[in-house]
Coordinates of C-alpha atoms in Angstrom, one line a residue:
F1 CA 0.7 -32.3 9.0
P2 CA 0.6 -29.9 6.1
R3 CA 0.8 -31.5 2.7
A4 CA 1.6 -29.9 -0.7
G5 CA -1.4 -30.0 -3.0
Q6 CA -3.9 -30.9 -0.3
P7 CA -7.5 -29.8 -0.8
L8 CA -8.7 -26.4 0.5
V9 CA -11.8 -26.3 2.6
A10 CA -13.8 -23.0 2.7
Y11 CA -15.7 -22.9 6.0
F12 CA -18.5 -20.3 5.9
S13 CA -20.2 -19.3 9.2
A14 CA -22.3 -16.4 10.2
E15 CA -20.1 -16.2 13.4
F16 CA -16.7 -17.2 14.6
G17 CA -15.8 -17.1 18.3
L18 CA -12.1 -16.2 18.1
T19 CA -11.4 -13.9 21.0
E20 CA -13.4 -11.8 23.6
S21 CA -11.9 -8.6 22.1
M22 CA -13.7 -9.4 18.8
S23 CA -17.3 -10.1 19.7
I24 CA -18.5 -11.2 16.3
F25 CA -20.3 -14.3 17.7
A26 CA -23.3 -14.9 19.8
G27 CA -22.7 -18.2 21.5
G28 CA -22.3 -21.9 20.8
L29 CA -22.4 -22.0 17.0
G30 CA -19.5 -19.3 16.9
I31 CA -17.4 -21.0 19.5
L32 CA -17.7 -24.3 17.7
A33 CA -16.8 -22.6 14.4
G34 CA -13.8 -21.0 16.1
D35 CA -12.7 -24.3 17.4
H36 CA -12.8 -25.8 14.0
L37 CA -10.5 -23.1 12.8
K38 CA -8.1 -23.6 15.7
S39 CA -8.0 -27.4 15.1
A40 CA -7.5 -27.0 11.4
S41 CA -4.5 -24.8 12.1
D42 CA -3.0 -27.2 14.7
L43 CA -3.4 -30.1 12.1
G44 CA -2.0 -28.0 9.2
L45 CA -5.1 -28.5 7.1
G46 CA -5.9 -26.5 4.0
F47 CA -8.6 -24.3 5.5
V48 CA -10.0 -20.8 5.1
G49 CA -12.8 -19.2 7.1
V50 CA -15.4 -16.7 5.8
S51 CA -17.7 -14.6 7.8
L52 CA -18.9 -11.1 8.3
F53 CA -17.2 -8.2 10.2
Y54 CA -19.9 -7.0 12.5
R55 CA -18.6 -3.6 13.5
E56 CA -20.8 -3.5 16.7
G57 CA -20.6 -7.2 17.3
Y58 CA -23.0 -9.0 19.6
F59 CA -24.8 -7.1 22.3
Q60 CA -23.5 -6.9 25.9
Q61 CA -25.8 -6.9 28.9
A62 CA -26.1 -4.8 32.0
I63 CA -28.7 -4.4 34.8
D64 CA -30.0 -0.8 35.1
A65 CA -31.0 1.0 38.3
N66 CA -34.6 -0.5 38.1
N67 CA -33.1 -4.0 37.8
W68 CA -34.0 -4.4 34.2
Q69 CA -31.7 -6.0 31.7
T70 CA -30.4 -3.5 29.1
E71 CA -28.4 -4.2 26.1
Y72 CA -25.6 -2.1 24.6
Y73 CA -23.2 -2.4 21.7
T74 CA -19.5 -1.4 21.5
L75 CA -18.1 -0.2 18.2
L76 CA -15.2 -2.4 17.1
N77 CA -12.3 -0.4 15.6
P78 CA -10.3 -2.5 13.1
K79 CA -7.2 -0.6 14.1
N80 CA -7.4 -2.0 17.6
L81 CA -8.0 -5.6 16.5
P82 CA -5.7 -8.3 15.0
L83 CA -7.2 -7.5 11.5
E84 CA -5.5 -6.4 8.3
P85 CA -7.4 -5.1 5.3
V86 CA -7.4 -7.3 2.2
L87 CA -5.7 -5.3 -0.6
D88 CA -5.6 -5.6 -4.3
A89 CA -2.5 -5.4 -6.5
R90 CA -2.4 -1.6 -6.2
G91 CA -2.4 -1.7 -2.4
E92 CA -6.0 -0.5 -2.2
P93 CA -8.8 -2.3 -0.4
L94 CA -10.1 -5.2 -2.6
V95 CA -13.7 -4.4 -3.3
C96 CA -16.2 -7.0 -4.5
A97 CA -20.0 -6.7 -5.0
V98 CA -23.2 -8.9 -4.8
D99 CA -26.6 -8.1 -6.1
I100 CA -29.3 -7.7 -3.4
A101 CA -32.9 -6.6 -4.3
M102 CA -31.8 -5.0 -7.6
N103 CA -28.9 -3.2 -6.0
H104 CA -25.2 -3.7 -6.2
V105 CA -23.9 -4.0 -2.6
F106 CA -20.1 -3.4 -2.4
F107 CA -18.0 -4.9 0.3
Q108 CA -14.4 -5.1 1.3
A109 CA -12.8 -7.7 3.5
W110 CA -10.5 -8.0 6.6
R111 CA -8.2 -10.8 7.3
V112 CA -7.5 -12.3 10.7
N113 CA -5.2 -15.2 11.1
V114 CA -6.2 -18.0 13.5
G115 CA -2.8 -19.7 13.7
R116 CA -2.1 -20.9 10.1
V117 CA -5.7 -20.4 9.0
P118 CA -6.8 -17.2 7.4
V119 CA -10.3 -15.9 8.1
Y120 CA -11.9 -13.3 5.8
L121 CA -14.5 -11.0 7.3
L122 CA -16.8 -9.2 4.8
D123 CA -17.7 -5.6 5.5
T124 CA -20.4 -3.6 3.7
N125 CA -19.6 -0.3 5.5
R126 CA -18.5 1.4 2.3
P127 CA -19.5 4.9 1.2
E128 CA -21.0 3.8 -2.1
N129 CA -23.6 1.7 -0.4
E130 CA -27.0 3.0 0.9
P131 CA -27.1 3.2 4.7
H132 CA -29.3 0.1 5.1
F133 CA -26.8 -1.9 3.0
R134 CA -23.9 -0.4 5.0
D135 CA -25.6 -1.7 8.1
L136 CA -25.8 -5.3 6.9
T137 CA -22.6 -5.9 8.8
L138 CA -23.4 -3.8 11.8
R139 CA -24.5 -6.4 14.3
V140 CA -24.6 -10.2 14.8
Y141 CA -28.1 -11.3 14.1
G142 CA -29.3 -7.7 14.1
G143 CA -32.5 -6.7 12.4
D144 CA -35.4 -8.7 11.0
S145 CA -35.7 -11.7 8.7
T146 CA -35.0 -9.6 5.6
T147 CA -31.8 -8.4 7.1
R148 CA -30.8 -12.0 7.9
I149 CA -31.5 -13.1 4.4
M150 CA -29.4 -10.3 3.0
Q151 CA -26.6 -11.2 5.3
E152 CA -26.8 -14.8 4.1
I153 CA -26.6 -13.6 0.4
L154 CA -23.6 -11.5 1.3
L155 CA -21.9 -14.3 3.2
G156 CA -22.6 -17.1 0.7
V157 CA -22.4 -15.3 -2.7
G158 CA -20.1 -12.6 -1.6
G159 CA -17.8 -15.0 0.2
V160 CA -17.3 -17.1 -3.0
R161 CA -16.7 -14.0 -5.0
L162 CA -14.0 -12.9 -2.6
L163 CA -12.3 -16.2 -2.6
R164 CA -12.3 -16.2 -6.4
A165 CA -10.9 -12.7 -6.4
L166 CA -8.1 -13.9 -4.1
G167 CA -7.3 -16.8 -6.5
L168 CA -8.3 -19.4 -3.9
Q169 CA -10.1 -22.6 -5.3
P170 CA -11.6 -24.6 -2.5
S171 CA -12.3 -28.2 -3.1
V172 CA -15.0 -28.2 -0.4
F173 CA -17.4 -25.6 0.7
H174 CA -18.8 -26.0 4.2
M175 CA -21.7 -23.7 5.1
N176 CA -22.3 -23.7 8.8
E177 CA -26.1 -23.3 9.6

């Protein structure tokens, strides 16, 4: 039941389970977060999701010839996914930045619609970033604890900066995990 002037909830999560074709989730937390988005859409609530665009997603598993589990990643191509780039007034990708370890880390965003709920996925794969910052959005939970902290800075601080750049003013910020 959409209402004019209702509060906007910004739902931040390190992962959203939206579809198998976009493996930007690892398991239960992502599935639950995705279900929240779908329910908010069904109810017509003022809701927006914020996460990271992991271009290699979460690993997939296979058993090799010696019966050992092996992991592999599949590169996600935005052109083959239900994503659109977030653009500025000039029609160029909207670029924002966060400071991480004395460096400016630039990111752009992709938008995917979950029914009536927009989800913004932050992406550091930009030419002006150093390779290790470009890879912050490479894999779900990829890397060490330092990588995870940098991902959390990007998601939290960067997500708020993106919402402000879009002119969105949430009344509530929910940070999953």
